[in-house]
Structures are given as structure tokens and as C-alpha cells.
Coordinates of C-alpha atoms in Angstrom, one line a residue:
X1194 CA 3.5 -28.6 8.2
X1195 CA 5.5 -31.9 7.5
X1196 CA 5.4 -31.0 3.5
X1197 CA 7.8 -31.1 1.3
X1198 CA 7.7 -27.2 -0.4
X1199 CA 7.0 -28.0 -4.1
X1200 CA 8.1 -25.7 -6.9
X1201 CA 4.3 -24.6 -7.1
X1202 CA 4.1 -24.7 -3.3
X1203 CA 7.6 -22.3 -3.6
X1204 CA 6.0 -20.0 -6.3
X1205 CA 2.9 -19.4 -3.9
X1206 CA 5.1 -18.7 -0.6
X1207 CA 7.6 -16.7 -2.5
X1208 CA 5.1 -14.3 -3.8
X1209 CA 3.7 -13.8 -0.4
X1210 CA 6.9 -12.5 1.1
X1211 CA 7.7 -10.5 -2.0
X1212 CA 4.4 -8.8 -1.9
X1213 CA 4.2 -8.3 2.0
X1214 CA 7.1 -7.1 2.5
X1215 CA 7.0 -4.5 -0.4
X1216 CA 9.8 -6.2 -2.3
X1217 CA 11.9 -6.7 0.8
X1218 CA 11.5 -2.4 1.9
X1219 CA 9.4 -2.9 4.6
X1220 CA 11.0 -3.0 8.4
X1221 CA 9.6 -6.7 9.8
X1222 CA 11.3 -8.5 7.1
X1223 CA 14.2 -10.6 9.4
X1224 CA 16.8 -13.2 8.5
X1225 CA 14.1 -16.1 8.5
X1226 CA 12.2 -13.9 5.8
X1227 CA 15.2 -14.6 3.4
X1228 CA 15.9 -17.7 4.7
X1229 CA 12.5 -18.4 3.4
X1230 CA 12.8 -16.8 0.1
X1231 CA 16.2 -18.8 -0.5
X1232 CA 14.1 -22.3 0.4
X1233 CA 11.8 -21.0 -2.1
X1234 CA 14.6 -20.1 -5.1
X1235 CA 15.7 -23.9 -3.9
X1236 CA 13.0 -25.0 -4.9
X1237 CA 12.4 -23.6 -8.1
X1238 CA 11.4 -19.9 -7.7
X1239 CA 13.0 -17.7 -10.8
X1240 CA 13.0 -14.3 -8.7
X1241 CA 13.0 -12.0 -11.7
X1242 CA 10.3 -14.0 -13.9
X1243 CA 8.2 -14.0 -10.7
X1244 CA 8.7 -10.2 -10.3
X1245 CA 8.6 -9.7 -13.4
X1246 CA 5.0 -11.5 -13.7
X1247 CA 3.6 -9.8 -10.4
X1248 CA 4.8 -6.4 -10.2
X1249 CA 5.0 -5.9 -14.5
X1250 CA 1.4 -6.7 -15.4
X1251 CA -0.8 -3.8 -15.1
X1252 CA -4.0 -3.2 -17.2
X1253 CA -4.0 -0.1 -19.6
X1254 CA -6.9 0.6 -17.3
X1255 CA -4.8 0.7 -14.3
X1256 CA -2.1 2.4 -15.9
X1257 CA -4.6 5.8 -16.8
X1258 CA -5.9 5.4 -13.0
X1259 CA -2.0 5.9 -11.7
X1260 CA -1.9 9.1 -14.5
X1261 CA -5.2 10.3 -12.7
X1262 CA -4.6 9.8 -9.0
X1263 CA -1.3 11.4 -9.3
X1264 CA -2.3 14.1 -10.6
X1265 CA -4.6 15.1 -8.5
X1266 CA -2.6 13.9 -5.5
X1267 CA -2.5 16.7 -3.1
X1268 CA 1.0 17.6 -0.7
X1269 CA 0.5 18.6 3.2
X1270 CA 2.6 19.0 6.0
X1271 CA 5.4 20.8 3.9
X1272 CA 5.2 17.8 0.7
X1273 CA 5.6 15.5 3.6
X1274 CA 2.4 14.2 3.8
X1275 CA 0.7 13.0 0.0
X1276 CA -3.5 12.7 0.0
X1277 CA -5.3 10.9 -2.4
X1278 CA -8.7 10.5 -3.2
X1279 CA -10.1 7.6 -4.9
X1280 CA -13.7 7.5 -6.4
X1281 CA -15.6 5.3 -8.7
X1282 CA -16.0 8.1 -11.1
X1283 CA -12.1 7.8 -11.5
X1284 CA -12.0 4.6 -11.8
X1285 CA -14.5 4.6 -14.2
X1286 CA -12.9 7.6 -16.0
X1287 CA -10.0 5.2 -16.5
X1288 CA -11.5 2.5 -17.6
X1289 CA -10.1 1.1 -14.5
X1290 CA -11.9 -2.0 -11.8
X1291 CA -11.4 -2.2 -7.7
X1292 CA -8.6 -5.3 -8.4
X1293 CA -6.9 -1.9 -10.6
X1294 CA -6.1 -0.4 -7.2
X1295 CA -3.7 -2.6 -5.1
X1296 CA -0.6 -1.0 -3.9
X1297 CA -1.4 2.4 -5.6
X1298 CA -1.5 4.1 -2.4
X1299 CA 2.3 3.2 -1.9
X1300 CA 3.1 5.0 -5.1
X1301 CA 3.7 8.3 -3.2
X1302 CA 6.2 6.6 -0.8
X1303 CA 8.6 6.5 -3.4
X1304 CA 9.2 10.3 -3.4
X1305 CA 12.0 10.9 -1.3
X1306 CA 10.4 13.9 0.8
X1307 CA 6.9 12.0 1.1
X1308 CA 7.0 10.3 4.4
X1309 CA 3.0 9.1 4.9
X1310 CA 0.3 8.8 2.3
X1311 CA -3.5 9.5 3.2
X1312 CA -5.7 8.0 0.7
X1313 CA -9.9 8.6 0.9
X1314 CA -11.9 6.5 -0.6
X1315 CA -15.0 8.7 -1.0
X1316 CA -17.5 6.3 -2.3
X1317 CA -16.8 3.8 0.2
X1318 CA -18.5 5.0 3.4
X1319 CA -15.5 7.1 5.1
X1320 CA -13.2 4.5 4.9
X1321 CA -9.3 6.0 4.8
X1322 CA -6.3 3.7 4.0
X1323 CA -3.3 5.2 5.6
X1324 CA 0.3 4.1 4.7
X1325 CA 4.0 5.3 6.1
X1326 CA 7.6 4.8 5.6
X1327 CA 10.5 4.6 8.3
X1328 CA 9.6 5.2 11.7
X1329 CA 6.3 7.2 10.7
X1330 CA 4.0 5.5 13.2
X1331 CA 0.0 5.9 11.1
X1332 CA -1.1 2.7 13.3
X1333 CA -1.5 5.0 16.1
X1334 CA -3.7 7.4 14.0
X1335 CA -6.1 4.6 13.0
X1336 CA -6.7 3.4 15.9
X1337 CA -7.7 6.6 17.1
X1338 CA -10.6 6.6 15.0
X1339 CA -11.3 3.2 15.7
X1340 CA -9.5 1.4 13.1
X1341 CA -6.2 -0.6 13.5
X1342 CA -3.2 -2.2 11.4
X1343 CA 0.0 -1.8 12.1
X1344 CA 3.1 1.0 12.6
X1345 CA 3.8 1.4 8.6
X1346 CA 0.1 0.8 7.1
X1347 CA -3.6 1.2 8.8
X1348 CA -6.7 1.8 8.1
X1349 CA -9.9 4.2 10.0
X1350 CA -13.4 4.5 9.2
X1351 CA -15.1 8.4 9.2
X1352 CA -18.1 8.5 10.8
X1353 CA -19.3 11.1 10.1
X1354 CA -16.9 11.2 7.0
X1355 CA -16.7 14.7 4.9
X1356 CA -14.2 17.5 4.6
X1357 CA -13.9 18.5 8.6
X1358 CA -13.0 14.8 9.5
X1359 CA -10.7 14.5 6.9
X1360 CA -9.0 18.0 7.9
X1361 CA -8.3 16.2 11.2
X1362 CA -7.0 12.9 10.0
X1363 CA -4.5 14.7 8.2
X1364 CA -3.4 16.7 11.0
X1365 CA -3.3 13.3 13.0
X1366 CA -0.6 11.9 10.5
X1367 CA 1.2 15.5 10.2
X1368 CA 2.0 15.4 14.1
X1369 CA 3.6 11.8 13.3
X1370 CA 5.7 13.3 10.4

């Protein structure tokens, strides 16, 4: 853009990358990506105070919605598969708000064996967040039902949502695993 990156323009671009590309995990990220990220630390960007301020600032609220959805996470497809259901009755149980629920549906990524996470969010008109790791292709599963994304994360919407559609979404993402 002609503009000389700022350390508040850095902070802002930094956190981007950092956050869409799952702290660097994800398969897109190229050398430009870290070219960028080192333009940004140039600049001014303290990488651990900025992790530290994005990723380590959860709300008690949050915290007892993780506890919940975890526990009631279910395992498919041999534990390869994780499903989660998210409602407003747990988030109210939690004492937990919609802004509470960014990137919890990764959480189950970080079990070794899970390889795809299905999560349902049953107050919110059949919509279904779908999220992978590796070569786990869910894009093509969401676009199936008429939804889109891409290879690693998408999203569908049921219509008509309830326990027979959801039966086949997850047999959808089990033939990808």
C-alpha cells in the first residue's frame, strides 16, 4: 500500500497471521508468511507478549464452557473423529457469551488420534462448523451440503437439521479420515 508498517500497524498484521494460521500449524503458511511476521518483529512486535495477550486471556466463563464441551465431546470413526455440540443452554450454564467460543472447536485437534472435529450448533438453525488436521479434506464435505470453506476448516448448513442429518455428516467426514 505505499505505508510505512508502524509498530501498531505491525501489532495488527502480526496477530492476523498468528491467529490464521493457528500459531504457524496450519498447511498454507509459506516463506512470505514469516517473511511477514519477521517485518512485523522489525517493527516492534514482542511475539511472546502478543501471544501471550491473545491466546492467554480467557474469561472464567469461557474457561467452564471448555470443561463442559469436553466433556460431553463425543469420539466416532474409531476416536478419530471428535463431535461437539454447542447450545445456548451451555453457554449459559457456563456463564459463558458467543465471543467465549472462538477456536474451541480446534481444541480436539490437539489429541494426537483425533484427526477431524464436527461441531453442531443446535440452536443456530442447523448450522455445523467442521474443522481437520493434515491432509483430512472436510471442505469437500461442506460443500456437499451446500456450504464451503476450505481443505482444513468448513462449514454446512442442515436443512432439515436433526439427528438423521447429523448421522450423515458424520459419516461424510469418517470416509475422509
Amino acid at each position: 500500500l505505499g505505508v510505512a508498517i508502524t509498530p501498531e500497524i505491525a501489532v495488527h498484521i502480526y496477530v492476523g497471521i498468528v491467529t490464521d494460521t493457528g500459531s504457524f500449524r496450519h498447511g498454507s503458511i509459506s516463506a512470505r508468511t514469516f517473511e511477514i511476521a519477521r517485518r512485523c518483529v522489525e517493527a516492534g512486535v514482542d511475539p511472546a507478549a502478543t501471544a501471550r495477550q491473545v491466546f492467554d486471556s480467557n474469561s472464567i466463563g469461557k474457561l467452564r464452557l471448555i470443561g463442559s464441551l469436553l466433556d460431553s465431546m463425543e469420539l466416532e470413526a474409531g476416536g478419530r473423529i471428535a463431535v461437539l455440540r454447542m447450545s445456548q443452554q451451555l453457554l449459559d450454564s457456563a456463564g459463558a457469551s458467543l465471543d467465549d467460543t472462538e477456536g474451541l472447536i480446534n481444541m480436539p485437534l490437539t489429541a494426537g488420534h483425533v484427526q477431524a472435529v464436527i461441531m453442531f450448533k443446535t440452536d443456530d438453525g442447523g448450522r455445523v462448523s467442521l474443522r481437520s488436521k493434515g491432509a483430512i479434506d472436510v471442505r469437500s464435505v461442506g460443500v456437499k451440503y451446500g456450504g464451503g470453506g476450505h481443505k482444513n476448516a468448513a462449514g454446512l448448513t442442515l436443512d432439515p437439521a436433526g439427528p438423521e442429518a447429523e448421522r450423515r455428516v458424520i459419516e461424510e467426514v469418517a470416509a475422509a479420515v
